[in-house]
Amino acid sequence: MEPALDTVSAERPSQARPVYTENCPVREILDQIGDKWTTLILLTLAAQPQRFSQLMRAVPDISKRMLTQTLRNLERDGMVERTVFPTKPPSVEYALSPLGRSVLVPLGALVAWADSHHAAIKAARREFDGVR
Amino acid sequence: MEPALDTVSAERPSQARPVYTENCPVREILDQIGDKWTTLILLTLAAQPQRFSQLMRAVPDISKRMLTQTLRNLERDGMVERTVFPTKPPSVEYALSPLGRSVLVPLGALVAWADSHHAAIKAARREFDGVR
DNA sequence: CTGTATCCTAAGCGATACTG
DNA sequence: CAGTATCGCTTAGGATACAG
């Protein structure tokens, strides 16, 4: 498999080449992870498997529509497993799959970075907005 | 500063509490990193500082409008430094700041994850789409 | 060469009502 | 409880034309 990160090319050290072109699978994945809810759901499920209504409460401002949609996409990508218990009324539990747990490592690192640097970013913004 | 990751609460082990509420600074940062172009620009600048037109070539399908906008946001957040050389016609160089280089660590890890797992994801999708 | 301004479309998402 | 269907708004973002 090709390495994704086509950075400085040895043959042409002064010229960067295109990195990710249009139908790049890495782009696709990043796009989904970067959508409004996916990361939040993954982080919430990291704590423990949870039912639909628990997730609704854990992510206070998500709509049923978007929760369903996000969960379906995650299930489709093999990151989340969905289990239906035939109680009445039915209850459904969502849990991270091994793949889902594995993405949590780099994702958690990114969240940790955001948490420890958001003060610096806020300061940079004030500076920038003040200057111009 | 509070830890961002409010996962399993010790007091109420069977109940997850809300993770990130609406005006969470971590959400803001993730939203920008997760937009269509920011990560691509950061990765491209990781190779070397580059001029506007070089970036246009390096990211083949970005528009001038979005390149400008993404660079401005990154500059505003203190991740990218913009230097104007008073040549004629003017040339402008963009480079990562220390903050920009620091985010590249977790971001690079995430990209590496995406690269090494996109085959598994594609397989999961085929499975899912085939079953239902 | 490095932008800015305007217009316009497509996608994302929320609100609401309905269903097994 | 756990969804689905429909609607309509809002925003992201592409195309194009213009400017310093």
Tab-separated table of C-alpha atoms (C1' of nucleotides) in Angstrom:
chain	number	residue	atom	x	y	z
A	1	MET	CA	0.000	0.000	0.000
A	2	GLU	CA	1.204	3.480	-0.823
A	3	PRO	CA	2.227	5.770	1.988
A	4	ALA	CA	-0.367	8.516	2.207
A	5	LEU	CA	1.863	11.340	3.185
A	6	ASP	CA	3.540	12.461	0.008
A	7	THR	CA	5.528	15.260	1.530
A	8	VAL	CA	8.889	16.454	0.356
A	9	SER	CA	9.867	14.462	-2.657
A	10	ALA	CA	13.452	13.388	-2.711
A	11	GLU	CA	13.800	13.932	-6.438
A	12	ARG	CA	12.458	17.478	-6.437
A	13	PRO	CA	13.279	18.880	-3.024
A	14	SER	CA	12.276	22.459	-3.834
A	15	GLN	CA	8.852	21.628	-5.205
A	16	ALA	CA	5.938	20.063	-3.340
A	17	ARG	CA	3.723	17.773	-5.342
A	18	PRO	CA	-0.013	17.327	-4.941
A	19	VAL	CA	-0.781	15.596	-1.673
A	20	TYR	CA	-4.267	14.227	-1.724
A	21	THR	CA	-6.172	14.216	-4.927
A	22	GLU	CA	-9.906	14.242	-5.323
A	23	ASN	CA	-10.940	10.654	-4.813
A	24	CYS	CA	-8.558	10.051	-1.973
A	25	PRO	CA	-9.884	7.540	0.584
A	26	VAL	CA	-8.130	9.414	3.371
A	27	ARG	CA	-10.135	12.506	2.514
A	28	GLU	CA	-13.365	10.560	2.747
A	29	ILE	CA	-12.549	9.252	6.196
A	30	LEU	CA	-11.401	12.625	7.442
A	31	ASP	CA	-14.554	14.202	6.077
A	32	GLN	CA	-16.732	11.912	8.092
A	33	ILE	CA	-14.672	12.200	11.251
A	34	GLY	CA	-14.768	15.922	10.750
A	35	ASP	CA	-18.522	16.206	10.495
A	36	LYS	CA	-20.545	17.823	13.195
A	37	TRP	CA	-21.345	14.788	15.339
A	38	THR	CA	-19.161	11.768	14.581
A	39	THR	CA	-16.339	12.615	16.963
A	40	LEU	CA	-18.743	13.454	19.743
A	41	ILE	CA	-20.536	10.138	19.382
A	42	LEU	CA	-17.307	8.172	19.312
A	43	LEU	CA	-16.106	9.913	22.455
A	44	THR	CA	-19.385	9.287	24.180
A	45	LEU	CA	-19.339	5.617	23.308
A	46	ALA	CA	-15.762	5.422	24.534
A	47	ALA	CA	-17.066	5.674	28.072
A	48	GLN	CA	-19.348	2.689	27.674
A	49	PRO	CA	-21.860	1.085	25.318
A	50	GLN	CA	-25.050	3.072	25.359
A	51	ARG	CA	-28.603	3.059	24.185
A	52	PHE	CA	-30.131	5.472	21.756
A	53	SER	CA	-31.813	7.569	24.373
A	54	GLN	CA	-28.710	7.664	26.541
A	55	LEU	CA	-26.771	9.060	23.617
A	56	MET	CA	-29.461	11.668	23.098
A	57	ARG	CA	-28.969	12.811	26.662
A	58	ALA	CA	-25.193	12.630	26.523
A	59	VAL	CA	-25.002	14.911	23.494
A	60	PRO	CA	-27.488	17.536	24.518
A	61	ASP	CA	-28.066	19.393	21.283
A	62	ILE	CA	-28.184	16.607	18.725
A	63	SER	CA	-31.441	15.813	16.966
A	64	LYS	CA	-32.872	12.334	16.604
A	65	ARG	CA	-32.398	12.607	12.890
A	66	MET	CA	-28.686	13.346	13.115
A	67	LEU	CA	-28.052	10.811	15.854
A	68	THR	CA	-29.598	8.086	13.733
A	69	GLN	CA	-27.723	9.173	10.657
A	70	THR	CA	-24.367	9.417	12.412
A	71	LEU	CA	-24.808	6.042	14.073
A	72	ARG	CA	-25.757	4.427	10.770
A	73	ASN	CA	-22.664	5.796	9.083
A	74	LEU	CA	-20.459	4.604	11.913
A	75	GLU	CA	-22.094	1.201	11.795
A	76	ARG	CA	-21.623	1.056	8.052
A	77	ASP	CA	-17.949	1.867	8.438
A	78	GLY	CA	-17.537	-0.898	10.985
A	79	MET	CA	-16.751	1.438	13.868
A	80	VAL	CA	-19.902	0.832	15.877
A	81	GLU	CA	-21.888	-2.321	16.568
A	82	ARG	CA	-25.635	-2.198	16.957
A	83	THR	CA	-27.459	-4.753	19.080
A	84	VAL	CA	-31.231	-4.979	19.341
A	85	PHE	CA	-32.745	-6.492	22.460
A	86	PRO	CA	-36.226	-7.812	21.748
A	87	THR	CA	-37.787	-6.317	24.837
A	88	LYS	CA	-40.990	-4.325	24.675
A	89	PRO	CA	-40.575	-1.627	23.745
A	90	PRO	CA	-37.351	-2.625	21.997
A	91	SER	CA	-34.048	-1.311	23.259
A	92	VAL	CA	-30.965	-0.904	21.119
A	93	GLU	CA	-27.426	-0.746	22.334
A	94	TYR	CA	-24.539	0.839	20.492
A	95	ALA	CA	-20.951	-0.096	21.240
A	96	LEU	CA	-17.576	0.622	19.724
A	97	SER	CA	-16.102	-2.144	17.611
A	98	PRO	CA	-12.370	-2.874	17.730
A	99	LEU	CA	-11.994	-0.574	14.727
A	100	GLY	CA	-13.897	2.137	16.562
A	101	ARG	CA	-11.705	1.752	19.607
A	102	SER	CA	-8.606	1.961	17.464
A	103	VAL	CA	-9.559	5.288	15.922
A	104	LEU	CA	-10.103	6.637	19.388
A	105	VAL	CA	-6.361	6.682	19.968
A	106	PRO	CA	-5.410	9.307	17.368
A	107	LEU	CA	-8.756	11.022	17.789
A	108	GLY	CA	-8.273	11.288	21.518
A	109	ALA	CA	-4.819	12.739	20.937
A	110	LEU	CA	-6.307	15.386	18.700
A	111	VAL	CA	-8.968	16.257	21.239
A	112	ALA	CA	-6.320	16.469	23.922
A	113	TRP	CA	-4.355	18.835	21.724
A	114	ALA	CA	-7.416	21.001	21.170
A	115	ASP	CA	-8.078	21.067	24.881
A	116	SER	CA	-4.566	22.070	25.837
A	117	HIS	CA	-4.179	24.684	23.103
A	118	HIS	CA	-7.522	26.405	22.850
A	119	ALA	CA	-6.330	29.165	25.128
A	120	ALA	CA	-3.404	29.885	22.817
A	121	ILE	CA	-5.746	29.927	19.854
A	122	LYS	CA	-8.153	32.288	21.532
A	123	ALA	CA	-5.237	34.590	22.315
A	124	ALA	CA	-4.037	34.451	18.708
A	125	ARG	CA	-7.511	35.403	17.547
A	126	ARG	CA	-7.750	38.367	19.852
A	127	GLU	CA	-4.352	39.505	18.638
A	128	PHE	CA	-5.295	39.080	14.984
A	129	ASP	CA	-8.694	40.705	15.343
A	130	GLY	CA	-7.221	43.564	17.309
A	131	VAL	CA	-4.413	44.301	14.873
A	132	ARG	CA	-6.468	44.442	11.713
B	1	MET	CA	-7.824	24.045	33.319
B	2	GLU	CA	-10.464	21.348	33.269
B	3	PRO	CA	-9.738	18.067	31.572
B	4	ALA	CA	-11.841	17.973	28.420
B	5	LEU	CA	-12.629	14.327	28.377
B	6	ASP	CA	-15.461	13.839	30.785
B	7	THR	CA	-15.824	10.137	30.306
B	8	VAL	CA	-16.955	7.696	32.907
B	9	SER	CA	-17.807	9.563	36.029
B	10	ALA	CA	-16.577	7.936	39.177
B	11	GLU	CA	-19.635	8.928	41.162
B	12	ARG	CA	-22.134	7.547	38.689
B	13	PRO	CA	-20.420	4.656	36.970
B	14	SER	CA	-23.503	3.397	35.171
B	15	GLN	CA	-24.502	6.713	33.690
B	16	ALA	CA	-22.571	8.816	31.191
B	17	ARG	CA	-22.910	12.538	31.538
B	18	PRO	CA	-22.935	15.077	28.732
B	19	VAL	CA	-19.506	15.309	27.177
B	20	TYR	CA	-19.177	18.488	25.203
B	21	THR	CA	-21.866	21.070	25.497
B	22	GLU	CA	-22.779	23.648	22.936
B	23	ASN	CA	-20.221	26.390	23.382
B	24	CYS	CA	-17.308	24.053	23.909
B	25	PRO	CA	-13.991	25.442	22.628
B	26	VAL	CA	-12.854	21.959	21.712
B	27	ARG	CA	-15.801	21.649	19.373
B	28	GLU	CA	-14.873	24.889	17.664
B	29	ILE	CA	-11.327	23.760	17.002
B	30	LEU	CA	-12.406	20.349	15.811
B	31	ASP	CA	-14.936	21.966	13.527
B	32	GLN	CA	-12.296	23.986	11.798
B	33	ILE	CA	-9.790	21.162	11.574
B	34	GLY	CA	-12.588	19.050	10.216
B	35	ASP	CA	-13.575	21.410	7.449
B	36	LYS	CA	-12.952	20.534	3.863
B	37	TRP	CA	-9.518	22.112	3.377
B	38	THR	CA	-7.763	22.931	6.654
B	39	THR	CA	-6.094	19.576	7.171
B	40	LEU	CA	-4.972	19.418	3.567
B	41	ILE	CA	-3.361	22.850	3.782
B	42	LEU	CA	-1.617	22.032	7.037
B	43	LEU	CA	-0.234	18.819	5.588
B	44	THR	CA	0.930	20.613	2.484
B	45	LEU	CA	2.683	23.293	4.498
B	46	ALA	CA	4.282	20.569	6.596
B	47	ALA	CA	6.546	19.770	3.675
B	48	GLN	CA	7.844	23.328	3.400
B	49	PRO	CA	6.717	26.937	3.431
B	50	GLN	CA	4.943	27.714	0.204
B	51	ARG	CA	3.508	30.514	-1.843
B	52	PHE	CA	-0.119	30.991	-2.683
B	53	SER	CA	0.205	29.649	-6.201
B	54	GLN	CA	2.223	26.658	-5.037
B	55	LEU	CA	-0.546	25.751	-2.636
B	56	MET	CA	-3.064	26.060	-5.442
B	57	ARG	CA	-1.089	23.518	-7.416
B	58	ALA	CA	-0.470	21.244	-4.440
B	59	VAL	CA	-4.181	20.962	-3.650
B	60	PRO	CA	-5.517	20.452	-7.134
B	61	ASP	CA	-9.216	21.021	-6.635
B	62	ILE	CA	-9.339	23.941	-4.223
B	63	SER	CA	-10.677	27.276	-5.388
B	64	LYS	CA	-8.896	30.575	-4.850
B	65	ARG	CA	-11.736	31.659	-2.650
B	66	MET	CA	-11.431	28.706	-0.288
B	67	LEU	CA	-7.662	28.745	-0.247
B	68	THR	CA	-7.670	32.376	0.839
B	69	GLN	CA	-10.361	31.778	3.410
B	70	THR	CA	-8.691	28.698	4.885
B	71	LEU	CA	-5.324	30.420	5.080
B	72	ARG	CA	-6.861	33.458	6.771
B	73	ASN	CA	-8.515	31.309	9.398
B	74	LEU	CA	-5.292	29.439	10.040
B	75	GLU	CA	-3.413	32.714	10.286
B	76	ARG	CA	-6.013	34.077	12.657
B	77	ASP	CA	-5.674	31.013	14.867
B	78	GLY	CA	-1.905	31.447	14.974
B	79	MET	CA	-1.167	28.237	13.098
B	80	VAL	CA	0.215	29.813	9.931
B	81	GLU	CA	2.453	32.810	9.379
B	82	ARG	CA	2.051	34.993	6.321
B	83	THR	CA	5.001	36.900	4.881
B	84	VAL	CA	4.709	39.360	2.015
B	85	PHE	CA	7.758	39.981	-0.151
B	86	PRO	CA	7.508	43.363	-1.864
B	87	THR	CA	8.573	42.097	-5.246
B	88	LYS	CA	6.659	42.964	-8.361
B	89	PRO	CA	4.298	41.338	-8.682
B	90	PRO	CA	4.128	40.668	-4.949
B	91	SER	CA	4.748	37.191	-3.644
B	92	VAL	CA	3.415	35.848	-0.370
B	93	GLU	CA	4.808	32.969	1.570
B	94	TYR	CA	2.864	30.869	4.043
B	95	ALA	CA	4.609	28.829	6.713
B	96	LEU	CA	3.562	26.829	9.744
B	97	SER	CA	4.030	28.522	13.087
B	98	PRO	CA	5.184	26.521	16.110
B	99	LEU	CA	1.523	26.076	17.021
B	100	GLY	CA	0.820	24.829	13.522
B	101	ARG	CA	3.673	22.367	13.722
B	102	SER	CA	2.437	21.122	17.059
B	103	VAL	CA	-1.028	20.277	15.785
B	104	LEU	CA	0.576	18.318	13.008
B	105	VAL	CA	1.561	15.612	15.478
B	106	PRO	CA	-1.936	14.424	16.448
B	107	LEU	CA	-3.248	15.336	13.018
B	108	GLY	CA	-0.588	13.283	11.321
B	109	ALA	CA	-1.412	10.365	13.570
B	110	LEU	CA	-5.051	10.593	12.540
B	111	VAL	CA	-4.138	10.717	8.866
B	112	ALA	CA	-1.856	7.739	9.335
B	113	TRP	CA	-4.731	5.879	10.966
B	114	ALA	CA	-7.025	6.722	8.075
B	115	ASP	CA	-4.426	5.572	5.613
B	116	SER	CA	-3.811	2.262	7.295
B	117	HIS	CA	-7.477	1.479	7.905
B	118	HIS	CA	-9.304	2.673	4.846
B	119	ALA	CA	-9.209	-0.794	3.366
B	120	ALA	CA	-10.936	-2.204	6.453
B	121	ILE	CA	-13.543	0.531	6.236
B	122	LYS	CA	-14.193	-0.090	2.578
B	123	ALA	CA	-14.650	-3.764	3.374
B	124	ALA	CA	-17.062	-2.978	6.200
B	125	ARG	CA	-19.087	-0.824	3.833
B	126	ARG	CA	-19.325	-3.512	1.199
B	127	GLU	CA	-20.446	-5.940	3.876
B	128	PHE	CA	-23.047	-3.555	5.256
B	129	ASP	CA	-24.357	-2.507	1.870
B	130	GLY	CA	-24.486	-6.091	0.715
B	131	VAL	CA	-26.372	-7.372	3.734
B	132	ARG	CA	-29.163	-4.844	3.710
C	1	DC	C1'	0.725	37.061	-8.534
C	2	DT	C1'	-2.414	37.453	-4.769
C	3	DG	C1'	-6.147	38.391	-3.661
C	4	DT	C1'	-11.658	40.434	-3.130
C	5	DA	C1'	-16.680	40.720	-4.333
C	6	DT	C1'	-20.756	38.765	-6.002
C	7	DC	C1'	-23.784	35.306	-7.198
C	8	DC	C1'	-25.721	30.830	-6.946
C	9	DT	C1'	-26.215	25.961	-5.953
C	10	DA	C1'	-25.870	21.831	-3.129
C	11	DA	C1'	-25.368	19.900	1.043
C	12	DG	C1'	-26.027	19.738	6.059
C	13	DC	C1'	-28.856	20.008	9.505
C	14	DG	C1'	-32.944	21.111	12.715
C	15	DA	C1'	-38.015	20.866	13.582
C	16	DT	C1'	-41.872	18.470	13.366
C	17	DA	C1'	-45.028	14.844	12.661
C	18	DC	C1'	-45.740	10.082	12.178
C	19	DT	C1'	-44.799	4.638	12.969
C	20	DG	C1'	-43.742	-0.325	14.710
D	1	DC	C1'	-38.167	3.281	22.807
D	2	DA	C1'	-36.161	3.801	18.533
D	3	DG	C1'	-36.644	5.117	14.778
D	4	DT	C1'	-38.487	7.209	9.523
D	5	DA	C1'	-40.372	10.926	6.391
D	6	DT	C1'	-40.885	15.433	5.001
D	7	DC	C1'	-39.972	20.223	4.983
D	8	DG	C1'	-37.484	24.271	4.869
D	9	DC	C1'	-33.733	27.063	6.480
D	10	DT	C1'	-28.910	28.135	6.685
D	11	DT	C1'	-24.417	27.587	5.470
D	12	DA	C1'	-20.335	25.926	2.884
D	13	DG	C1'	-18.321	26.379	-0.961
D	14	DG	C1'	-17.680	26.627	-6.412
D	15	DA	C1'	-17.636	29.872	-10.545
D	16	DT	C1'	-16.797	33.980	-12.296
D	17	DA	C1'	-15.394	38.626	-12.752
D	18	DC	C1'	-12.687	42.288	-11.128
D	19	DA	C1'	-8.507	44.827	-8.650
D	20	DG	C1'	-3.895	46.268	-6.568
